[in-house]
Tab-separated table of C-alpha atoms in Angstrom:
chain	number	residue	atom	x	y	z
R	1	ILE	CA	96.404	77.085	96.533
R	2	ILE	CA	97.360	73.707	96.450
R	3	TYR	CA	95.384	73.141	93.585
R	4	ASN	CA	97.106	75.577	91.762
R	5	ASN	CA	100.696	74.506	92.047
R	6	GLU	CA	99.794	71.909	91.530
R	7	SER	CA	97.639	72.340	88.571
R	8	GLY	CA	100.234	72.489	85.930
R	9	LYS	CA	99.185	76.041	85.317
R	10	THR	CA	102.089	79.056	84.417
R	11	ALA	CA	103.458	81.059	86.988
R	12	LEU	CA	101.193	84.120	84.623
R	13	ALA	CA	97.754	81.979	85.338
R	14	LYS	CA	98.723	80.971	88.405
R	15	ALA	CA	99.381	84.908	89.734
R	16	GLU	CA	96.048	85.709	89.564
R	17	GLY	CA	95.069	82.991	91.439
R	18	MET	CA	96.681	84.459	93.932
R	19	LYS	CA	95.735	87.600	93.418
R	20	GLN	CA	92.758	86.419	94.580
R	21	LEU	CA	93.191	84.430	96.976
R	22	ALA	CA	95.509	87.983	98.350
R	23	ASN	CA	92.325	90.264	98.177
R	24	TYR	CA	90.375	87.939	99.839
R	25	TYR	CA	92.796	88.639	103.023
R	26	MET	CA	92.821	92.328	102.281
R	27	GLU	CA	88.880	92.441	102.735
R	28	SER	CA	88.990	90.088	105.524
R	29	LYS	CA	92.450	92.674	106.893
R	30	ASN	CA	95.122	90.211	107.184
R	31	TYR	CA	97.857	92.195	105.128
R	32	ALA	CA	100.357	90.429	105.848
R	33	ALA	CA	99.312	87.254	104.594
R	34	ALA	CA	97.584	88.929	101.340
R	35	ARG	CA	101.724	90.125	101.209
R	36	ASP	CA	103.121	86.820	101.419
R	37	THR	CA	100.995	85.874	98.551
R	38	LEU	CA	102.218	89.382	96.536
R	39	LEU	CA	105.347	88.499	96.661
R	40	THR	CA	105.599	85.014	96.841
R	41	SER	CA	103.648	85.125	93.199
R	42	GLU	CA	105.941	87.066	92.212
R	43	ARG	CA	108.691	85.270	92.993
R	44	ASP	CA	106.940	82.999	91.634
R	45	VAL	CA	106.952	84.896	88.273
R	46	ALA	CA	110.017	85.664	88.215
R	47	SER	CA	111.771	82.499	88.319
R	48	GLU	CA	110.309	81.254	84.970
R	49	ALA	CA	110.871	84.123	82.029
R	50	ASP	CA	111.929	87.769	81.896
R	51	ASP	CA	110.114	88.586	79.156
R	52	ALA	CA	107.913	92.004	78.660
R	53	GLU	CA	105.073	90.114	80.530
R	54	HIS	CA	106.213	88.767	82.939
R	55	ILE	CA	108.037	91.317	83.999
R	56	TYR	CA	104.896	93.613	84.344
R	57	VAL	CA	102.885	91.017	86.015
R	58	ARG	CA	105.738	91.208	88.622
R	59	ILE	CA	105.579	94.993	88.630
R	60	GLN	CA	101.980	94.419	89.261
R	61	LEU	CA	102.304	92.132	92.124
R	62	LYS	CA	104.927	94.414	94.093
R	63	ARG	CA	102.755	97.298	93.165
R	64	GLN	CA	99.332	95.609	95.553
R	65	ALA	CA	101.665	94.378	98.184
R	66	ALA	CA	103.076	97.679	99.087
R	67	MET	CA	99.062	98.594	99.149
R	68	CYS	CA	98.405	96.411	100.704
R	69	MET	CA	100.294	97.370	103.364
R	70	ALA	CA	99.721	101.030	102.622
R	71	ASN	CA	95.909	100.120	104.580
R	72	CYS	CA	97.070	99.035	107.045
R	73	ALA	CA	98.782	101.896	107.422
R	74	LEU	CA	102.922	100.525	107.177
R	75	TYR	CA	104.172	102.615	104.712
R	76	GLU	CA	107.324	102.453	105.971
R	77	VAL	CA	106.965	98.870	104.837
R	78	ALA	CA	105.372	100.109	101.807
R	79	GLU	CA	107.888	102.907	100.567
R	80	PRO	CA	110.680	100.379	99.267
R	81	LEU	CA	107.751	97.378	97.541
R	82	LEU	CA	107.220	100.368	95.715
R	83	ARG	CA	110.607	101.227	94.777
R	84	GLN	CA	111.978	97.357	94.274
R	85	ALA	CA	109.119	97.435	91.844
R	86	GLY	CA	110.259	101.025	89.802
R	87	ARG	CA	113.620	98.395	90.339
R	88	LEU	CA	111.961	97.173	86.827
R	89	LEU	CA	110.817	99.538	84.942
R	90	ASP	CA	113.670	100.667	82.774
R	91	HIS	CA	114.430	96.592	81.702
R	92	LEU	CA	110.177	96.589	80.531
R	93	GLN	CA	110.243	99.617	79.060
R	94	LYS	CA	113.184	97.965	76.259
R	95	GLN	CA	110.798	94.927	75.648
R	96	ASP	CA	106.834	97.242	75.746
R	97	GLN	CA	107.768	100.734	75.271
R	98	LYS	CA	103.662	101.695	76.577
R	99	ARG	CA	103.465	98.797	79.040
R	100	GLY	CA	106.359	100.181	80.515
R	101	ALA	CA	105.420	103.469	80.270
R	102	LEU	CA	101.669	103.537	80.933
R	103	ALA	CA	103.197	100.572	84.842
R	104	ARG	CA	106.132	104.042	85.401
R	105	ALA	CA	102.626	105.618	85.439
R	106	GLN	CA	100.377	104.118	87.804
R	107	LEU	CA	104.060	103.745	90.189
R	108	LEU	CA	104.299	106.253	90.337
R	109	ASN	CA	100.948	107.796	91.347
R	110	ASP	CA	100.726	104.805	94.704
R	111	GLN	CA	104.104	106.649	95.422
R	112	GLY	CA	102.177	109.260	95.436
R	113	ILE	CA	99.074	108.716	97.550
R	114	VAL	CA	101.833	106.304	100.207
R	115	TYR	CA	102.921	110.201	100.436
R	116	TYR	CA	100.128	111.105	100.825
R	117	LEU	CA	98.421	108.656	103.618
R	118	TRP	CA	101.837	108.880	105.419
R	119	ALA	CA	101.327	112.941	105.310
R	120	ASN	CA	98.042	112.162	106.706
R	121	SER	CA	98.818	110.156	109.847
R	122	THR	CA	102.500	112.030	110.794
R	123	LYS	CA	102.008	115.213	113.011
R	124	GLU	CA	105.181	116.535	111.981
R	125	LEU	CA	104.704	119.479	110.392
R	126	PRO	CA	107.324	119.938	108.059
R	127	ARG	CA	107.275	115.794	107.844
R	128	ARG	CA	104.122	116.043	106.924
R	129	LYS	CA	104.955	118.981	104.094
R	130	SER	CA	107.541	117.172	102.738
R	131	LEU	CA	105.785	114.090	102.153
R	132	PHE	CA	102.721	116.169	100.946
R	133	GLU	CA	105.117	117.528	98.342
R	134	GLN	CA	106.097	114.678	97.130
R	135	SER	CA	103.058	113.800	96.305
R	136	LYS	CA	102.712	116.396	94.363
R	137	GLN	CA	105.371	116.111	92.538
R	138	CYS	CA	104.589	111.614	91.904
R	139	PHE	CA	101.395	113.656	90.900
R	140	ALA	CA	102.792	115.392	88.999
R	141	LEU	CA	105.681	112.607	87.033
R	142	SER	CA	103.193	110.227	86.893
R	143	ALA	CA	100.327	112.331	84.788
R	144	ARG	CA	103.785	113.667	82.144
R	145	VAL	CA	104.823	110.219	81.913
R	146	LEU	CA	101.077	109.109	81.302
R	147	GLY	CA	100.571	112.021	78.660
R	148	GLY	CA	103.866	110.792	76.952
R	149	ILE	CA	102.342	107.752	76.126
R	150	SER	CA	101.355	107.640	71.563
R	151	GLY	CA	97.998	108.641	70.387
R	152	ASP	CA	95.617	106.411	71.644
R	153	SER	CA	96.088	103.500	73.605
R	154	GLU	CA	94.864	100.325	73.769
R	155	LEU	CA	96.930	100.026	77.423
R	156	ASP	CA	93.753	99.465	79.580
R	157	GLY	CA	93.422	101.637	82.746
R	158	ILE	CA	95.824	104.462	80.836
R	159	ALA	CA	91.661	107.369	81.065
R	160	HIS	CA	90.689	105.575	83.661
R	161	LEU	CA	94.464	106.658	85.526
R	162	ARG	CA	94.334	110.166	84.075
R	163	ARG	CA	91.080	110.064	86.130
R	164	ALA	CA	92.588	109.106	89.360
R	165	LEU	CA	95.964	111.631	88.884
R	166	HIS	CA	93.241	113.962	88.506
R	167	GLN	CA	91.976	113.862	91.817
R	168	ASN	CA	95.053	112.755	92.810
R	169	LEU	CA	96.394	116.110	92.652
R	170	GLY	CA	93.385	118.395	93.167
R	171	LEU	CA	93.701	116.453	97.027
R	172	VAL	CA	97.438	116.885	97.442
R	173	ARG	CA	97.000	120.791	96.384
R	174	GLN	CA	93.580	121.275	99.069
R	175	ASP	CA	95.024	119.840	101.554
R	176	LEU	CA	98.571	121.772	100.860
R	177	ALA	CA	97.040	125.253	100.939
R	178	PHE	CA	95.541	123.811	104.871
R	179	GLU	CA	99.744	123.074	105.989
R	180	PRO	CA	101.446	126.260	107.897
R	181	ARG	CA	103.466	128.025	106.293
């Protein structure tokens, strides 16, 4: 961390190192440290510039921090982090339409995952069904957004995200079929 801070690297370059550190914390099941590392890096990136690349990285860091919280079943902490990332989307899309659409689709997929996991950990049946429905809506909206990205985009992750969305929608539909009416 000290080397990373004293190296003279840009905040974007430092963010890559901080993501690796956060992954180490995740593997060690130190979820709070992983979240804090990612959010500190996000603040550094935000203070450096406001261009499309910086905004995209900020969204990715917030998404990863939210998923850290989801991994330890703190869904009520993960959800606001995803909403914070969502507030950056319009600004990104004004600067880079395709990257903004991809970030929106990724974020909706993550929200769907959080709602799905939350539903599976909830015993209260009406709340459980509501969370499954929210999950399904997020996955479906993410697929629509992804479908709106014109042509075979050079952006990384589109094909992988399409496959993941198809699987995620299948899982939530399957679980909803077994929910009491």
